[in-house]
Amino acid sequence: MHAPLSGIRVLDLSRVLAGPFCSMILADLGAEVIKVESPWGDDSRQFGPFVDGTSAYYRLFNRSKMGITLDFKNDDDKEVLRDLVRRADVVVENFRPGVLEKLGLGPEELLEVNPRLVVTSISGFGQTGSLAKEPAYDLVAQAMSGLMSITGWQNGKPTRVGISLGDLIPGLYAAIGTVSALYQRESTGRGQHLDLAMYDSLISVMESVGMRALYDDVPPTRIGNDHGLSAPFSTYATKDGDVVIAITTNRLFERLANALDIPEMATDHRFAEPVARSENRVALRELIEEALSTKTRAETIALFEEHGVPTARVYDLDEALRSPFAEERGVIAEETDGFRTLASPLKLAGMEGPTPAPELGQHNDRIESWLSEDPR
């Protein structure tokens, strides 16, 4: 069986993270992705750690792609790109808005070359608006979206989430939007230009805190590991370390009360309903941690698992990547040269394992020969 995107050709003009992440997903799904780099290469080639002299960061986001180099300030190279566009289904780019237009390679120009093309643009603040041409990085997007304001401890400073969600979330949306535009093309016969912004994308995933900011009199703020609408839903101390407890319903709360041998806790007016538990989270924490003070973390987890209470200990990242469950789920993939990488969570029929990211300009000769022969 063919991979889901087999036969789809993607030109990846993007750099570093958001765009390469989008095209990596498309490559994982079986698209033929040609990464187009400047002669000096993607900046992420300089990011550590390095394995056999090559950036592991670069290898992650550019796996299963072909690679060529083009200088967009060179007219001959721009014509090569247009030649590729005529034969492509998708272009992914994350240049600052207006840059490609100045080079004569903007989305409108590319769609004139190939009206069936899907052009997916990812930028900090979108292609329109007063901030369109301003530079943006993950930290800027996290700050301006309000994400940092709700992350961290109550008396601490606003905190950046530990991974680059400002790039990853728009990258995910870009992949979804690209596949949707390809599907839509089947009925319309035409491509389109997709405008994805880091800022818009982060705000769109603010879920409950976003709705509370719109409708509550008191806006949400930082509450550490707690959840604004549920309690107990946080980390809790045991005799020798923390465990997480994730309670969202009265039924689960009754299980917790029975597990702790405090059945009356479930009928206490302070804790009988979700809103009351949330308002009395401090008193609830004191009761729970007092009951857990004589139990080890392992004992606590065993007890909660026995009673069906959602729980876990907090894993270090390296431990999480090497855990028996991680092995069961196959979250680490091995490329054809033995390089270990983070696996795609998608497991669709026909998908194959990842192959190594291209060396700089590795497929220049192949693409040049292919362009002279491929009439597509």
Coordinates of C-alpha atoms in Angstrom, one line a residue:
M1 CA 0.0 0.0 0.0
H2 CA 1.3 3.5 -0.9
A3 CA 1.9 6.0 1.9
P4 CA -0.9 8.6 2.4
L5 CA 0.9 11.4 0.6
S6 CA 2.7 9.3 -2.0
G7 CA 2.9 11.2 -5.3
I8 CA 2.8 14.6 -3.6
R9 CA 5.9 16.8 -4.2
V10 CA 6.8 19.5 -1.7
L11 CA 9.4 22.3 -2.0
D12 CA 10.6 23.2 1.4
L13 CA 12.0 26.7 1.3
S14 CA 11.8 27.1 5.1
R15 CA 14.5 27.3 7.8
V16 CA 15.1 26.2 11.4
L17 CA 11.8 25.0 12.9
A18 CA 8.2 25.9 12.1
G19 CA 8.5 25.3 8.4
P20 CA 10.8 22.3 8.5
F21 CA 8.6 20.7 11.1
C22 CA 5.6 21.1 8.8
S23 CA 7.4 19.6 5.9
M24 CA 8.9 16.8 8.1
I25 CA 5.3 15.7 8.9
L26 CA 4.5 15.7 5.2
A27 CA 7.7 13.7 4.5
D28 CA 6.8 11.2 7.3
L29 CA 3.4 10.8 5.5
G30 CA 5.2 9.9 2.3
A31 CA 5.4 13.1 0.3
E32 CA 8.6 13.7 -1.7
V33 CA 10.1 16.7 0.0
I34 CA 12.9 18.7 -1.6
K35 CA 14.6 21.0 0.9
V36 CA 15.9 24.1 -0.8
E37 CA 18.7 25.8 1.1
S38 CA 20.9 28.8 0.5
P39 CA 24.5 27.9 -0.5
W40 CA 25.5 28.5 3.2
G41 CA 22.8 26.2 4.5
D42 CA 20.0 26.3 7.1
D43 CA 21.0 28.0 10.3
S44 CA 19.9 24.9 12.3
R45 CA 22.9 23.0 10.8
Q46 CA 24.9 24.9 13.5
F47 CA 22.7 23.8 16.4
G48 CA 23.9 21.1 18.7
P49 CA 24.2 18.4 19.8
F50 CA 26.4 17.1 17.0
V51 CA 26.6 13.4 15.9
D52 CA 29.4 12.5 13.6
G53 CA 29.9 16.2 12.9
T54 CA 26.2 16.8 11.9
S55 CA 23.5 18.7 13.9
A56 CA 21.1 16.2 15.5
Y57 CA 18.6 19.1 15.6
Y58 CA 18.9 19.6 11.8
R59 CA 18.6 15.8 11.3
L60 CA 15.4 15.6 13.3
F61 CA 13.4 18.2 11.3
N62 CA 14.8 17.4 7.9
R63 CA 14.7 13.7 7.8
S64 CA 13.4 11.9 4.8
K65 CA 14.0 14.9 2.5
M66 CA 16.1 15.5 -0.6
G67 CA 18.4 18.6 -0.5
I68 CA 19.5 21.2 -3.0
T69 CA 21.1 24.6 -2.8
L70 CA 19.8 27.7 -4.6
D71 CA 20.7 31.4 -4.3
F72 CA 17.6 33.4 -4.8
K73 CA 19.6 36.5 -5.7
N74 CA 20.8 34.6 -8.7
D75 CA 18.5 34.8 -11.7
D76 CA 19.5 31.3 -13.0
D77 CA 18.7 29.8 -9.6
K78 CA 15.4 31.6 -9.4
E79 CA 14.5 30.1 -12.8
V80 CA 15.4 26.7 -11.4
L81 CA 13.0 27.3 -8.5
R82 CA 10.3 28.2 -10.9
D83 CA 11.0 25.1 -12.9
L84 CA 10.6 23.1 -9.7
V85 CA 7.4 25.0 -8.8
R86 CA 5.9 23.9 -12.2
R87 CA 6.4 20.3 -11.1
A88 CA 5.4 20.7 -7.4
D89 CA 2.2 20.4 -5.4
V90 CA 3.3 22.4 -2.3
V91 CA 5.7 25.1 -1.3
V92 CA 6.4 25.6 2.4
E93 CA 8.1 28.9 3.4
N94 CA 8.8 30.9 6.5
F95 CA 10.5 34.0 5.1
R96 CA 9.5 37.3 6.7
P97 CA 6.5 38.6 4.7
G98 CA 7.6 40.7 1.7
V99 CA 11.0 39.1 1.2
L100 CA 10.0 36.6 -1.5
E101 CA 7.9 39.3 -3.2
K102 CA 11.0 41.5 -3.6
L103 CA 12.7 38.5 -5.2
G104 CA 9.8 38.0 -7.6
L105 CA 9.0 34.7 -5.9
G106 CA 6.0 35.7 -3.8
P107 CA 3.0 33.4 -3.4
E108 CA 1.0 35.2 -6.1
E109 CA 3.9 34.9 -8.6
L110 CA 4.3 31.2 -7.7
L111 CA 0.6 30.6 -8.2
E112 CA 0.8 32.2 -11.6
V113 CA 3.6 29.7 -12.5
N114 CA 1.4 26.8 -11.1
P115 CA -2.2 27.5 -10.4
R116 CA -2.6 24.1 -8.7
L117 CA 0.1 24.9 -6.2
V118 CA -0.5 25.1 -2.4
V119 CA 1.8 27.8 -0.9
T120 CA 2.0 27.5 2.9
S121 CA 3.5 30.5 4.6
I122 CA 4.4 30.6 8.3
S123 CA 5.5 33.8 9.9
G124 CA 5.4 35.4 13.3
F125 CA 2.4 37.7 12.9
G126 CA 0.9 36.7 9.5
Q127 CA 1.0 38.2 6.0
T128 CA -1.2 41.1 6.9
G129 CA -1.6 43.5 9.8
S130 CA 0.6 46.2 11.4
L131 CA 3.2 43.6 12.7
A132 CA 3.4 41.5 9.6
K133 CA 7.0 42.4 8.8
E134 CA 8.3 42.3 12.4
P135 CA 10.6 39.4 13.3
A136 CA 9.3 36.8 15.7
Y137 CA 10.8 34.0 17.6
D138 CA 9.2 31.4 19.8
L139 CA 9.9 33.5 22.9
V140 CA 8.3 36.5 21.4
A141 CA 5.2 34.5 20.4
Q142 CA 4.9 33.0 23.8
A143 CA 5.2 36.4 25.4
M144 CA 2.7 38.2 23.2
S145 CA 0.2 35.4 23.1
G146 CA -0.2 35.4 26.9
L147 CA 1.1 31.9 27.3
M148 CA 4.0 33.0 29.5
S149 CA 1.6 34.9 31.8
I150 CA -0.2 31.7 32.7
T151 CA 3.0 29.6 33.1
G152 CA 5.0 29.3 36.2
W153 CA 4.4 29.7 40.0
Q154 CA 2.0 32.2 41.5
N155 CA 4.7 34.4 43.1
G156 CA 7.2 33.8 40.3
K157 CA 7.8 35.5 37.0
P158 CA 6.1 34.6 33.7
T159 CA 7.8 31.6 32.3
R160 CA 8.5 30.2 28.8
V161 CA 7.2 26.7 28.2
G162 CA 10.1 24.3 27.9
I163 CA 9.8 23.6 24.2
S164 CA 9.3 25.9 21.3
L165 CA 5.5 25.8 21.1
G166 CA 5.5 29.1 19.2
D167 CA 7.0 27.2 16.3
L168 CA 5.6 23.8 16.7
I169 CA 1.9 24.7 17.0
P170 CA 1.9 26.7 13.7
G171 CA 3.9 23.9 12.1
L172 CA 1.2 21.4 13.0
Y173 CA -1.5 23.7 11.8
A174 CA 0.5 24.3 8.6
A175 CA 0.7 20.5 7.9
I176 CA -3.1 20.1 8.6
G177 CA -3.9 23.1 6.4
T178 CA -1.6 21.9 3.6
V179 CA -3.2 18.5 3.5
S180 CA -6.7 20.1 3.6
A181 CA -5.8 22.4 0.7
L182 CA -4.6 19.5 -1.3
Y183 CA -7.9 17.6 -0.7
Q184 CA -9.9 20.8 -1.6
R185 CA -7.9 21.0 -4.8
E186 CA -9.3 17.7 -5.9
S187 CA -12.7 19.4 -6.3
T188 CA -11.7 23.0 -7.3
G189 CA -8.7 22.2 -9.5
R190 CA -6.9 25.1 -7.9
G191 CA -4.3 25.7 -5.2
Q192 CA -4.2 28.5 -2.7
H193 CA -2.0 30.5 -0.3
L194 CA -2.2 29.6 3.4
D195 CA -1.3 32.3 5.9
L196 CA -0.2 30.7 9.3
A197 CA 1.0 33.0 12.1
M198 CA 2.8 31.9 15.3
Y199 CA 0.8 34.5 17.2
D200 CA -2.6 33.3 15.9
S201 CA -1.7 29.7 16.4
L202 CA -0.7 30.0 20.0
I203 CA -3.7 32.0 21.0
S204 CA -6.0 29.4 19.3
V205 CA -4.8 26.6 21.7
M206 CA -5.4 28.6 24.9
E207 CA -8.4 26.4 25.6
S208 CA -10.0 26.9 29.1
V209 CA -7.7 29.8 30.1
G210 CA -8.6 31.6 26.9
M211 CA -12.3 31.3 27.6
R212 CA -11.9 32.3 31.2
A213 CA -10.0 35.4 30.0
L214 CA -12.9 36.3 27.7
Y215 CA -15.7 35.6 30.2
D216 CA -14.5 35.6 33.8
D217 CA -14.2 38.8 35.9
V218 CA -10.9 37.6 37.2
P219 CA -8.4 36.8 34.4
P220 CA -6.4 33.5 34.8
T221 CA -2.8 33.7 36.1
R222 CA 0.0 31.5 37.1
I223 CA -0.8 28.6 39.5
G224 CA 2.2 26.3 39.1
N225 CA 1.2 22.7 38.3
D226 CA -2.4 23.2 39.3
H227 CA -5.3 23.4 36.9
G228 CA -7.6 26.4 37.1
L229 CA -10.8 24.4 36.7
S230 CA -10.0 21.1 38.4
A231 CA -8.7 19.9 41.8
P232 CA -6.8 17.9 42.8
F233 CA -4.9 18.3 39.5
S234 CA -1.3 18.9 40.2
T235 CA 1.9 17.4 41.8
Y236 CA 1.6 16.3 45.4
A237 CA 4.3 15.3 47.9
T238 CA 4.7 11.8 49.3
K239 CA 7.3 10.6 51.8
D240 CA 10.1 10.5 49.2
G241 CA 9.0 12.5 46.2
D242 CA 6.1 13.9 44.2
V243 CA 3.4 12.2 42.2
V244 CA 0.8 13.7 39.9
I245 CA -3.0 13.4 40.6
A246 CA -5.4 14.3 37.9
I247 CA -9.0 14.4 39.1
T248 CA -11.7 15.9 36.8
T249 CA -14.9 14.3 37.9
N250 CA -16.8 13.5 41.1
R251 CA -16.5 9.8 40.3
L252 CA -12.7 10.0 40.2
F253 CA -12.7 12.1 43.4
E254 CA -14.6 9.4 45.2
R255 CA -12.0 6.9 44.1
L256 CA -9.3 9.1 45.5
A257 CA -11.1 9.6 48.8
N258 CA -11.4 5.8 49.2
A259 CA -7.8 5.2 48.2
L260 CA -6.7 7.6 50.9
D261 CA -9.1 6.0 53.4
I262 CA -10.9 9.3 53.8
P263 CA -14.3 8.5 52.3
E264 CA -15.9 11.5 54.1
M265 CA -13.8 13.8 52.0
A266 CA -16.0 13.1 49.0
T267 CA -19.1 14.4 50.8
D268 CA -17.4 17.4 52.5
H269 CA -19.2 20.5 51.3
R270 CA -15.8 22.1 50.5
F271 CA -14.9 19.3 48.1
A272 CA -18.2 17.7 46.9
E273 CA -18.3 19.5 43.5
P274 CA -15.6 20.5 41.0
V275 CA -16.0 24.3 41.6
A276 CA -15.9 23.9 45.3
R277 CA -12.7 21.7 45.1
S278 CA -11.1 24.3 42.9
E279 CA -12.0 27.1 45.3
N280 CA -10.7 25.1 48.3
R281 CA -7.6 23.7 46.6
V282 CA -5.2 24.7 49.4
A283 CA -7.2 22.9 52.1
L284 CA -7.6 19.9 49.8
R285 CA -3.9 19.7 49.2
E286 CA -3.2 19.7 52.9
L287 CA -5.5 16.8 53.4
I288 CA -4.0 14.8 50.5
E289 CA -0.4 15.4 51.4
E290 CA -1.0 14.6 55.1
A291 CA -2.5 11.2 54.0
L292 CA 0.5 10.6 51.7
S293 CA 3.2 11.7 54.2
T294 CA 3.7 8.1 55.4
K295 CA 3.7 6.5 52.0
T296 CA 6.5 6.3 49.5
R297 CA 6.1 7.4 45.9
A298 CA 6.0 3.8 44.7
E299 CA 3.5 2.8 47.3
T300 CA 1.3 5.8 46.4
I301 CA 1.3 5.0 42.7
A302 CA 0.5 1.3 43.4
L303 CA -2.3 2.3 45.7
F304 CA -3.8 4.8 43.2
E305 CA -3.5 2.4 40.3
E306 CA -5.4 -0.2 42.4
H307 CA -8.2 2.3 42.9
G308 CA -8.2 3.7 39.3
V309 CA -6.9 7.1 40.3
P310 CA -5.0 8.8 37.4
T311 CA -1.4 9.2 38.6
A312 CA 2.2 9.0 37.7
R313 CA 5.6 10.1 38.9
V314 CA 7.4 12.9 37.1
Y315 CA 10.0 11.5 34.7
D316 CA 13.2 13.1 33.7
L317 CA 13.2 13.5 29.9
D318 CA 16.1 11.1 29.3
E319 CA 14.3 8.6 31.4
A320 CA 11.1 9.1 29.6
L321 CA 12.8 8.5 26.2
R322 CA 14.3 5.2 27.5
S323 CA 11.4 3.8 29.6
P324 CA 10.0 0.4 28.8
F325 CA 6.7 2.0 27.8
A326 CA 8.5 4.3 25.4
E327 CA 10.0 1.1 23.8
E328 CA 6.6 -0.5 23.6
R329 CA 5.1 2.5 21.8
G330 CA 8.1 3.0 19.5
V331 CA 8.6 6.6 20.3
I332 CA 12.2 6.4 19.2
A333 CA 12.9 5.5 15.5
E334 CA 16.1 4.5 13.9
E335 CA 17.1 5.8 10.5
T336 CA 18.8 3.6 7.9
D337 CA 22.3 4.7 9.1
G338 CA 21.5 3.9 12.7
F339 CA 20.8 7.5 13.8
R340 CA 18.1 7.5 16.5
T341 CA 15.4 10.2 16.2
L342 CA 12.0 11.0 17.6
A343 CA 9.4 8.9 15.8
S344 CA 6.2 10.3 14.3
P345 CA 3.2 9.4 16.4
L346 CA 1.3 8.8 13.1
K347 CA 1.1 5.2 12.1
L348 CA -0.9 5.1 8.8
A349 CA -0.8 2.3 6.3
G350 CA 2.1 2.5 3.8
M351 CA 4.2 4.8 6.0
E352 CA 7.9 3.9 6.1
G353 CA 10.6 4.6 8.6
P354 CA 12.7 7.9 8.3
T355 CA 15.8 8.3 6.2
P356 CA 18.7 10.6 6.9
A357 CA 18.5 14.3 6.3
P358 CA 20.4 15.5 3.3
E359 CA 23.9 16.9 3.3
L360 CA 24.1 20.5 2.1
G361 CA 23.4 20.4 -1.7
Q362 CA 23.5 16.6 -1.7
H363 CA 21.0 16.2 -4.5
N364 CA 21.9 19.2 -6.7
D365 CA 23.1 17.0 -9.6
R366 CA 20.1 14.6 -9.4
I367 CA 17.6 17.5 -9.4
E368 CA 19.3 19.2 -12.3
S369 CA 19.2 16.0 -14.3
W370 CA 15.7 15.3 -13.3
L371 CA 14.5 18.8 -14.4
S372 CA 15.9 18.3 -17.9
E373 CA 14.0 15.0 -18.2
D374 CA 10.8 15.3 -16.1
P375 CA 8.0 16.8 -18.3
R376 CA 5.6 17.2 -15.4

